mmCIF file of C-alpha atoms and ligand atoms in Angstrom:
data_model
loop_
_atom_site.group_PDB
_atom_site.id
_atom_site.type_symbol
_atom_site.label_atom_id
_atom_site.label_comp_id
_atom_site.label_asym_id
_atom_site.label_seq_id
_atom_site.Cartn_x
_atom_site.Cartn_y
_atom_site.Cartn_z
ATOM 1 C CA MET A 1 106.471 114.818 63.658
ATOM 2 C CA SER A 2 104.418 112.017 62.135
ATOM 3 C CA GLU A 3 104.182 111.595 58.394
ATOM 4 C CA SER A 4 100.445 112.052 58.279
ATOM 5 C CA SER A 5 100.688 115.737 59.183
ATOM 6 C CA ASN A 6 103.239 116.459 56.449
ATOM 7 C CA ALA A 7 100.722 116.091 53.688
ATOM 8 C CA LEU A 8 98.344 119.035 54.119
ATOM 9 C CA PRO A 9 98.930 122.502 55.516
ATOM 10 C CA VAL A 10 98.034 122.336 59.178
ATOM 11 C CA VAL A 11 96.353 125.051 61.196
ATOM 12 C CA THR A 12 97.472 125.235 64.817
ATOM 13 C CA ARG A 13 96.822 127.735 67.552
ATOM 14 C CA PHE A 14 98.137 129.079 70.790
ATOM 15 C CA ALA A 15 95.287 130.045 73.101
ATOM 16 C CA PRO A 16 96.534 131.731 76.260
ATOM 17 C CA SER A 17 94.296 133.161 78.956
ATOM 18 C CA PRO A 18 95.256 136.748 79.812
ATOM 19 C CA ASN A 19 94.966 136.317 83.565
ATOM 20 C CA GLY A 20 98.676 136.244 84.246
ATOM 21 C CA PRO A 21 101.976 136.452 82.407
ATOM 22 C CA LEU A 22 103.335 133.740 80.117
ATOM 23 C CA HIS A 23 106.135 131.534 81.389
ATOM 24 C CA LEU A 24 108.430 129.016 79.769
ATOM 25 C CA GLY A 25 105.757 126.316 79.556
ATOM 26 C CA HIS A 26 103.683 128.672 77.413
ATOM 27 C CA ALA A 27 106.706 129.467 75.252
ATOM 28 C CA TYR A 28 107.155 125.752 74.627
ATOM 29 C CA SER A 29 103.491 125.304 73.780
ATOM 30 C CA ALA A 30 103.503 128.268 71.400
ATOM 31 C CA ILE A 31 106.714 127.136 69.687
ATOM 32 C CA VAL A 32 105.439 123.571 69.219
ATOM 33 C CA ALA A 33 102.271 124.903 67.594
ATOM 34 C CA HIS A 34 104.129 127.490 65.530
ATOM 35 C CA ASP A 35 106.736 125.065 64.182
ATOM 36 C CA LEU A 36 104.181 122.407 63.368
ATOM 37 C CA ALA A 37 102.255 124.892 61.245
ATOM 38 C CA ARG A 38 105.401 126.244 59.573
ATOM 39 C CA GLU A 39 106.684 122.778 58.635
ATOM 40 C CA SER A 40 103.597 122.237 56.528
ATOM 41 C CA ASP A 41 103.324 125.809 55.291
ATOM 42 C CA GLY A 42 100.133 126.092 57.299
ATOM 43 C CA ALA A 43 98.863 128.757 59.679
ATOM 44 C CA PHE A 44 99.668 129.478 63.311
ATOM 45 C CA LEU A 45 96.850 131.299 65.092
ATOM 46 C CA LEU A 46 96.807 133.294 68.306
ATOM 47 C CA ARG A 47 93.526 133.339 70.165
ATOM 48 C CA ILE A 48 93.176 135.262 73.399
ATOM 49 C CA GLU A 49 90.924 133.322 75.787
ATOM 50 C CA ASP A 50 89.588 136.289 77.703
ATOM 51 C CA ILE A 51 86.290 135.190 79.231
ATOM 52 C CA ASP A 52 87.615 134.834 82.723
ATOM 53 C CA GLY A 53 85.677 137.875 84.005
ATOM 54 C CA PRO A 54 87.718 140.503 85.829
ATOM 55 C CA ARG A 55 90.721 138.154 85.905
ATOM 56 C CA SER A 56 91.179 138.721 82.135
ATOM 57 C CA LYS A 57 93.286 141.811 81.541
ATOM 58 C CA PRO A 58 94.171 143.377 78.173
ATOM 59 C CA GLU A 59 97.640 144.297 79.458
ATOM 60 C CA PHE A 60 98.489 140.604 79.702
ATOM 61 C CA ALA A 61 97.314 140.009 76.129
ATOM 62 C CA ASP A 62 99.496 142.907 74.930
ATOM 63 C CA ALA A 63 102.476 141.420 76.721
ATOM 64 C CA PHE A 64 101.720 138.006 75.129
ATOM 65 C CA ARG A 65 102.047 139.516 71.663
ATOM 66 C CA ARG A 66 105.354 141.122 72.558
ATOM 67 C CA ASP A 67 106.595 137.870 74.098
ATOM 68 C CA LEU A 68 105.763 135.867 70.969
ATOM 69 C CA GLU A 69 107.429 138.437 68.756
ATOM 70 C CA TRP A 70 110.490 138.361 71.018
ATOM 71 C CA LEU A 71 110.621 134.571 70.574
ATOM 72 C CA GLY A 72 110.672 135.119 66.812
ATOM 73 C CA LEU A 73 107.209 133.711 66.120
ATOM 74 C CA GLU A 74 104.784 134.950 63.490
ATOM 75 C CA TRP A 75 101.089 134.415 63.860
ATOM 76 C CA GLU A 76 97.676 135.395 62.677
ATOM 77 C CA GLU A 77 95.440 136.644 65.463
ATOM 78 C CA VAL A 78 91.833 135.474 65.451
ATOM 79 C CA PRO A 79 89.034 137.151 67.432
ATOM 80 C CA ALA A 80 89.264 136.878 71.204
ATOM 81 C CA GLN A 81 86.792 134.684 73.041
ATOM 82 C CA SER A 82 84.944 137.673 74.495
ATOM 83 C CA THR A 83 83.654 138.456 70.981
ATOM 84 C CA ARG A 84 82.177 134.995 70.513
ATOM 85 C CA LEU A 85 79.658 134.752 73.335
ATOM 86 C CA ASP A 86 76.662 134.324 71.001
ATOM 87 C CA SER A 87 78.125 131.147 69.579
ATOM 88 C CA TYR A 88 78.561 129.752 73.106
ATOM 89 C CA ASP A 89 74.928 130.590 73.960
ATOM 90 C CA GLU A 90 73.638 129.025 70.813
ATOM 91 C CA ALA A 91 75.512 125.773 71.382
ATOM 92 C CA ALA A 92 74.496 125.625 75.053
ATOM 93 C CA ASN A 93 70.844 126.169 74.108
ATOM 94 C CA SER A 94 70.984 123.379 71.604
ATOM 95 C CA LEU A 95 72.455 120.986 74.197
ATOM 96 C CA LEU A 96 69.895 122.113 76.780
ATOM 97 C CA GLU A 97 66.958 121.596 74.430
ATOM 98 C CA ARG A 98 68.148 118.060 73.821
ATOM 99 C CA GLY A 99 68.430 117.322 77.538
ATOM 100 C CA LEU A 100 72.199 116.823 77.293
ATOM 101 C CA ILE A 101 73.098 119.485 79.830
ATOM 102 C CA TYR A 102 71.265 120.304 83.041
ATOM 103 C CA PRO A 103 71.178 123.103 85.607
ATOM 104 C CA CYS A 104 73.278 122.571 88.721
ATOM 105 C CA THR A 105 72.913 124.837 91.726
ATOM 106 C CA CYS A 106 75.472 123.129 93.944
ATOM 107 C CA THR A 107 77.884 125.394 95.725
ATOM 108 C CA ARG A 108 81.512 124.449 96.109
ATOM 109 C CA LYS A 109 80.801 123.683 99.728
ATOM 110 C CA GLN A 110 77.883 121.382 98.878
ATOM 111 C CA ILE A 111 79.954 119.593 96.280
ATOM 112 C CA ALA A 112 82.768 119.097 98.762
ATOM 113 C CA ALA A 113 80.276 117.417 101.123
ATOM 114 C CA LEU A 114 78.819 115.037 98.497
ATOM 115 C CA PRO A 115 79.814 111.390 98.287
ATOM 116 C CA MET A 116 82.252 111.515 95.402
ATOM 117 C CA ARG A 117 83.781 108.987 93.146
ATOM 118 C CA GLU A 118 87.532 109.380 93.023
ATOM 119 C CA GLY A 119 88.224 111.280 89.823
ATOM 120 C CA LYS A 120 91.316 112.499 88.078
ATOM 121 C CA ASP A 121 91.404 115.698 90.086
ATOM 122 C CA GLY A 122 90.662 113.970 93.366
ATOM 123 C CA VAL A 123 86.911 114.182 93.347
ATOM 124 C CA GLU A 124 84.272 114.588 90.718
ATOM 125 C CA TYR A 125 80.696 115.710 90.738
ATOM 126 C CA PRO A 126 78.299 112.742 90.998
ATOM 127 C CA GLY A 127 75.346 114.311 89.149
ATOM 128 C CA SER A 128 73.098 115.085 92.112
ATOM 129 C CA CYS A 129 71.271 117.919 90.311
ATOM 130 C CA ARG A 130 70.479 115.795 87.249
ATOM 131 C CA GLY A 131 66.728 116.038 86.606
ATOM 132 C CA GLN A 132 66.205 118.365 89.594
ATOM 133 C CA HIS A 133 65.858 121.928 88.272
ATOM 134 C CA GLU A 134 64.768 121.647 84.649
ATOM 135 C CA ASP A 135 63.355 125.171 84.559
ATOM 136 C CA LEU A 136 66.363 127.114 85.843
ATOM 137 C CA GLU A 137 68.366 129.393 83.544
ATOM 138 C CA PRO A 138 72.142 129.673 83.934
ATOM 139 C CA GLY A 139 73.068 132.607 86.153
ATOM 140 C CA PRO A 140 75.076 133.550 89.204
ATOM 141 C CA ASP A 141 73.654 130.574 91.124
ATOM 142 C CA THR A 142 73.203 128.071 88.322
ATOM 143 C CA ALA A 143 75.751 126.332 86.153
ATOM 144 C CA LEU A 144 74.976 123.902 83.317
ATOM 145 C CA ARG A 145 76.603 120.485 83.426
ATOM 146 C CA ILE A 146 76.744 117.772 80.820
ATOM 147 C CA ASP A 147 74.924 114.503 81.448
ATOM 148 C CA ILE A 148 77.946 112.491 80.406
ATOM 149 C CA ASP A 149 76.275 109.062 80.392
ATOM 150 C CA ARG A 150 73.392 110.268 78.294
ATOM 151 C CA ALA A 151 75.667 112.133 75.917
ATOM 152 C CA MET A 152 77.953 109.145 75.414
ATOM 153 C CA GLU A 153 74.992 106.871 74.881
ATOM 154 C CA GLN A 154 73.731 109.194 72.197
ATOM 155 C CA THR A 155 76.961 109.446 70.243
ATOM 156 C CA GLY A 156 78.057 105.818 70.502
ATOM 157 C CA GLU A 157 81.756 105.027 70.247
ATOM 158 C CA LEU A 158 83.976 107.927 69.236
ATOM 159 C CA ILE A 159 87.636 107.884 68.359
ATOM 160 C CA TRP A 160 90.128 110.720 68.503
ATOM 161 C CA THR A 161 93.639 110.745 67.107
ATOM 162 C CA ASP A 162 96.737 111.987 68.820
ATOM 163 C CA GLU A 163 99.892 112.248 66.737
ATOM 164 C CA GLU A 164 101.817 110.297 69.359
ATOM 165 C CA LEU A 165 99.213 108.110 71.055
ATOM 166 C CA GLY A 166 97.443 107.126 67.847
ATOM 167 C CA SER A 167 93.719 106.307 67.974
ATOM 168 C CA VAL A 168 92.092 106.748 71.349
ATOM 169 C CA VAL A 169 88.582 105.579 72.229
ATOM 170 C CA THR A 170 86.698 108.460 73.809
ATOM 171 C CA ASP A 171 85.713 108.004 77.404
ATOM 172 C CA ALA A 172 84.589 111.322 78.756
ATOM 173 C CA ARG A 173 83.535 109.814 82.097
ATOM 174 C CA ALA A 174 86.873 110.425 83.780
ATOM 175 C CA LEU A 175 85.998 114.014 84.612
ATOM 176 C CA GLY A 176 82.338 113.332 85.488
ATOM 177 C CA ASP A 177 79.473 115.663 84.530
ATOM 178 C CA VAL A 178 81.739 118.601 83.739
ATOM 179 C CA VAL A 179 80.486 122.181 83.667
ATOM 180 C CA ILE A 180 79.582 123.430 80.191
ATOM 181 C CA VAL A 181 78.344 126.888 81.189
ATOM 182 C CA ARG A 182 79.829 128.300 84.374
ATOM 183 C CA LYS A 183 77.832 130.254 86.927
ATOM 184 C CA ASP A 184 79.985 133.321 86.547
ATOM 185 C CA LEU A 185 80.974 133.052 82.890
ATOM 186 C CA PRO A 186 79.205 132.637 79.546
ATOM 187 C CA ALA A 187 80.788 129.233 78.890
ATOM 188 C CA SER A 188 83.303 126.847 80.373
ATOM 189 C CA TYR A 189 86.770 126.263 78.986
ATOM 190 C CA ASN A 190 85.549 122.982 77.486
ATOM 191 C CA LEU A 191 82.686 124.493 75.519
ATOM 192 C CA ALA A 192 84.468 127.648 74.384
ATOM 193 C CA VAL A 193 87.666 125.965 73.245
ATOM 194 C CA THR A 194 85.800 123.286 71.293
ATOM 195 C CA LEU A 195 83.632 125.796 69.450
ATOM 196 C CA ASP A 196 86.504 128.165 68.777
ATOM 197 C CA ASP A 197 88.876 125.541 67.419
ATOM 198 C CA ALA A 198 86.136 124.509 64.996
ATOM 199 C CA ALA A 199 85.307 128.097 64.021
ATOM 200 C CA ASP A 200 88.990 128.886 63.477
ATOM 201 C CA GLY A 201 89.555 125.852 61.270
ATOM 202 C CA VAL A 202 92.210 124.396 63.577
ATOM 203 C CA THR A 203 93.338 121.052 62.176
ATOM 204 C CA VAL A 204 95.879 120.057 64.850
ATOM 205 C CA VAL A 205 95.118 121.075 68.426
ATOM 206 C CA THR A 206 98.418 121.318 70.287
ATOM 207 C CA ARG A 207 98.511 121.559 74.048
ATOM 208 C CA GLY A 208 100.131 120.030 77.095
ATOM 209 C CA LYS A 209 99.600 116.447 78.172
ATOM 210 C CA ASP A 210 97.969 117.749 81.335
ATOM 211 C CA LEU A 211 94.835 118.435 79.265
ATOM 212 C CA LEU A 212 94.476 114.921 77.835
ATOM 213 C CA GLU A 213 91.359 114.141 79.858
ATOM 214 C CA SER A 214 89.638 117.276 78.588
ATOM 215 C CA THR A 215 90.170 116.127 75.014
ATOM 216 C CA HIS A 216 87.677 113.316 75.636
ATOM 217 C CA VAL A 217 85.073 115.920 76.572
ATOM 218 C CA HIS A 218 85.930 118.004 73.502
ATOM 219 C CA ARG A 219 85.587 115.010 71.199
ATOM 220 C CA LEU A 220 82.176 114.299 72.691
ATOM 221 C CA LEU A 221 81.065 117.922 72.250
ATOM 222 C CA GLN A 222 82.231 117.863 68.624
ATOM 223 C CA ALA A 223 79.995 114.878 67.965
ATOM 224 C CA LEU A 224 77.014 116.418 69.766
ATOM 225 C CA LEU A 225 77.404 119.775 68.029
ATOM 226 C CA ASP A 226 78.285 118.384 64.618
ATOM 227 C CA LEU A 227 81.699 120.044 64.503
ATOM 228 C CA PRO A 228 84.726 119.032 62.452
ATOM 229 C CA VAL A 229 87.205 116.778 64.252
ATOM 230 C CA PRO A 230 90.852 117.868 64.291
ATOM 231 C CA HIS A 231 93.889 115.834 65.277
ATOM 232 C CA TRP A 232 95.601 116.427 68.582
ATOM 233 C CA HIS A 233 99.211 116.792 69.544
ATOM 234 C CA HIS A 234 99.580 116.637 73.321
ATOM 235 C CA HIS A 235 103.090 117.746 74.066
ATOM 236 C CA GLU A 236 105.351 117.133 77.053
ATOM 237 C CA LEU A 237 105.180 119.613 79.880
ATOM 238 C CA VAL A 238 108.032 121.828 80.954
ATOM 239 C CA LEU A 239 109.033 120.849 84.472
ATOM 240 C CA ASP A 240 111.133 122.696 87.001
ATOM 241 C CA GLU A 241 114.092 121.171 88.827
ATOM 242 C CA ASP A 242 111.718 119.482 91.286
ATOM 243 C CA GLY A 243 109.827 117.788 88.467
ATOM 244 C CA GLU A 244 106.827 120.051 89.040
ATOM 245 C CA LYS A 245 104.899 121.636 86.205
ATOM 246 C CA LEU A 246 105.872 125.251 85.712
ATOM 247 C CA ALA A 247 102.977 127.421 86.616
ATOM 248 C CA LYS A 248 102.226 131.011 87.330
ATOM 249 C CA ARG A 249 101.292 130.200 90.888
ATOM 250 C CA ARG A 250 104.682 128.629 91.520
ATOM 251 C CA GLY A 251 106.306 131.914 90.691
ATOM 252 C CA SER A 252 107.991 130.696 87.518
ATOM 253 C CA PRO A 253 109.579 133.843 86.041
ATOM 254 C CA PRO A 254 107.401 135.485 83.391
ATOM 255 C CA LEU A 255 108.764 135.638 79.861
ATOM 256 C CA SER A 256 108.074 139.361 79.945
ATOM 257 C CA ASP A 257 110.585 139.817 82.785
ATOM 258 C CA ARG A 258 113.233 137.997 80.811
ATOM 259 C CA ARG A 259 112.394 140.000 77.704
ATOM 260 C CA GLU A 260 112.518 143.288 79.568
ATOM 261 C CA ALA A 261 115.806 142.293 81.192
ATOM 262 C CA GLY A 262 117.309 142.186 77.698
ATOM 263 C CA GLU A 263 117.628 138.417 77.265
ATOM 264 C CA ASP A 264 117.767 137.243 73.645
ATOM 265 C CA GLY A 265 114.383 135.686 72.863
ATOM 266 C CA LEU A 266 115.624 133.945 69.726
ATOM 267 C CA VAL A 267 118.299 132.152 71.713
ATOM 268 C CA LEU A 268 115.729 131.149 74.320
ATOM 269 C CA ALA A 269 113.388 129.889 71.581
ATOM 270 C CA GLU A 270 116.173 127.688 70.204
ATOM 271 C CA GLN A 271 116.866 126.267 73.669
ATOM 272 C CA VAL A 272 113.170 125.611 74.078
ATOM 273 C CA ARG A 273 113.092 123.760 70.742
ATOM 274 C CA LEU A 274 115.921 121.551 71.973
ATOM 275 C CA ARG A 275 114.177 121.226 75.334
ATOM 276 C CA LYS A 276 117.243 122.634 77.042
ATOM 277 C CA PHE A 277 115.424 124.760 79.497
ATOM 278 C CA ASP A 278 116.894 127.370 81.645
ATOM 279 C CA VAL A 279 113.825 127.890 83.807
ATOM 280 C CA GLY A 280 115.364 131.094 85.026
ATOM 281 C CA ASN A 281 114.777 130.562 88.760
HETATM 282 N N1 LIG B 301 93.246 128.997 77.514
HETATM 283 C C1 LIG B 301 93.690 127.666 77.830
HETATM 284 C C2 LIG B 301 94.925 127.742 78.715
HETATM 285 O O1 LIG B 301 95.599 128.760 78.721
HETATM 286 C C3 LIG B 301 93.977 126.920 76.553
HETATM 287 C C4 LIG B 301 94.238 125.471 76.716
HETATM 288 C C5 LIG B 301 94.214 124.761 75.370
HETATM 289 O O2 LIG B 301 95.158 124.937 74.609
HETATM 290 O O3 LIG B 301 93.233 124.091 75.072
HETATM 291 O O4 LIG B 301 95.197 126.816 79.450
HETATM 292 ZN ZN1 ZN B 302 74.470 120.197 91.435
#
């Protein structure tokens, strides 16, 4: 850990989405956040990110709490995302009024057929709906996307600080005009997580390196919405024997299975701290 974060109590959080069980990668993420807070006598928060429509299930959130307890972690739970929809609406309205986000009616199929720039995830949306449907409200057929060029022009140069990478100049263009309010949901991950981390007083945002690009978008949103700016700690990912990121869809064994099978969670947590992973496959 860097010296700078030793000085003041830090507030970290673990923010899982209850649309599937936790696996070892989540355990690592939670432990990193937990230990960072404990080292400074700060606070470790649990926030359930449950705005994923019918995919969000309370049973998963219940299992998360048992998993964390099994790993020997202590936390303070803050309100779940589903209770914070008004704050998402308010922020989206403010961005919309300032012409920083715009309605997009493109379907997945239309987007797939558009001439794309190569982006981080293969392709990115080129902004074809920009200036096209000013009067549309978000709804089942309309998302709201950020006008990234306009937004970056408005904020000027922004810096964010990662405990390992140091100062990073924000360039939110890598992901294109990302969605801020989804068609099917009251916000996007990017909007909700940025607002919530600010509301919860998070001072060090810990998450996997796979989300580095999103941090640029979050830094931009903080500037546009006048939110406090935390530090970031992007940690290494937990990889399986093939060097692939552990993920639910790859069938990585859920922590809950290991817990229910009687494995010692405290021993596992220690292995995780030492990055000696038994991925359990
Ligand atoms: N709910 C997000 C996830 O589970 C949180 C990511 C983050 O920590 O920002 O991937
Ligand atoms: Zn569009």
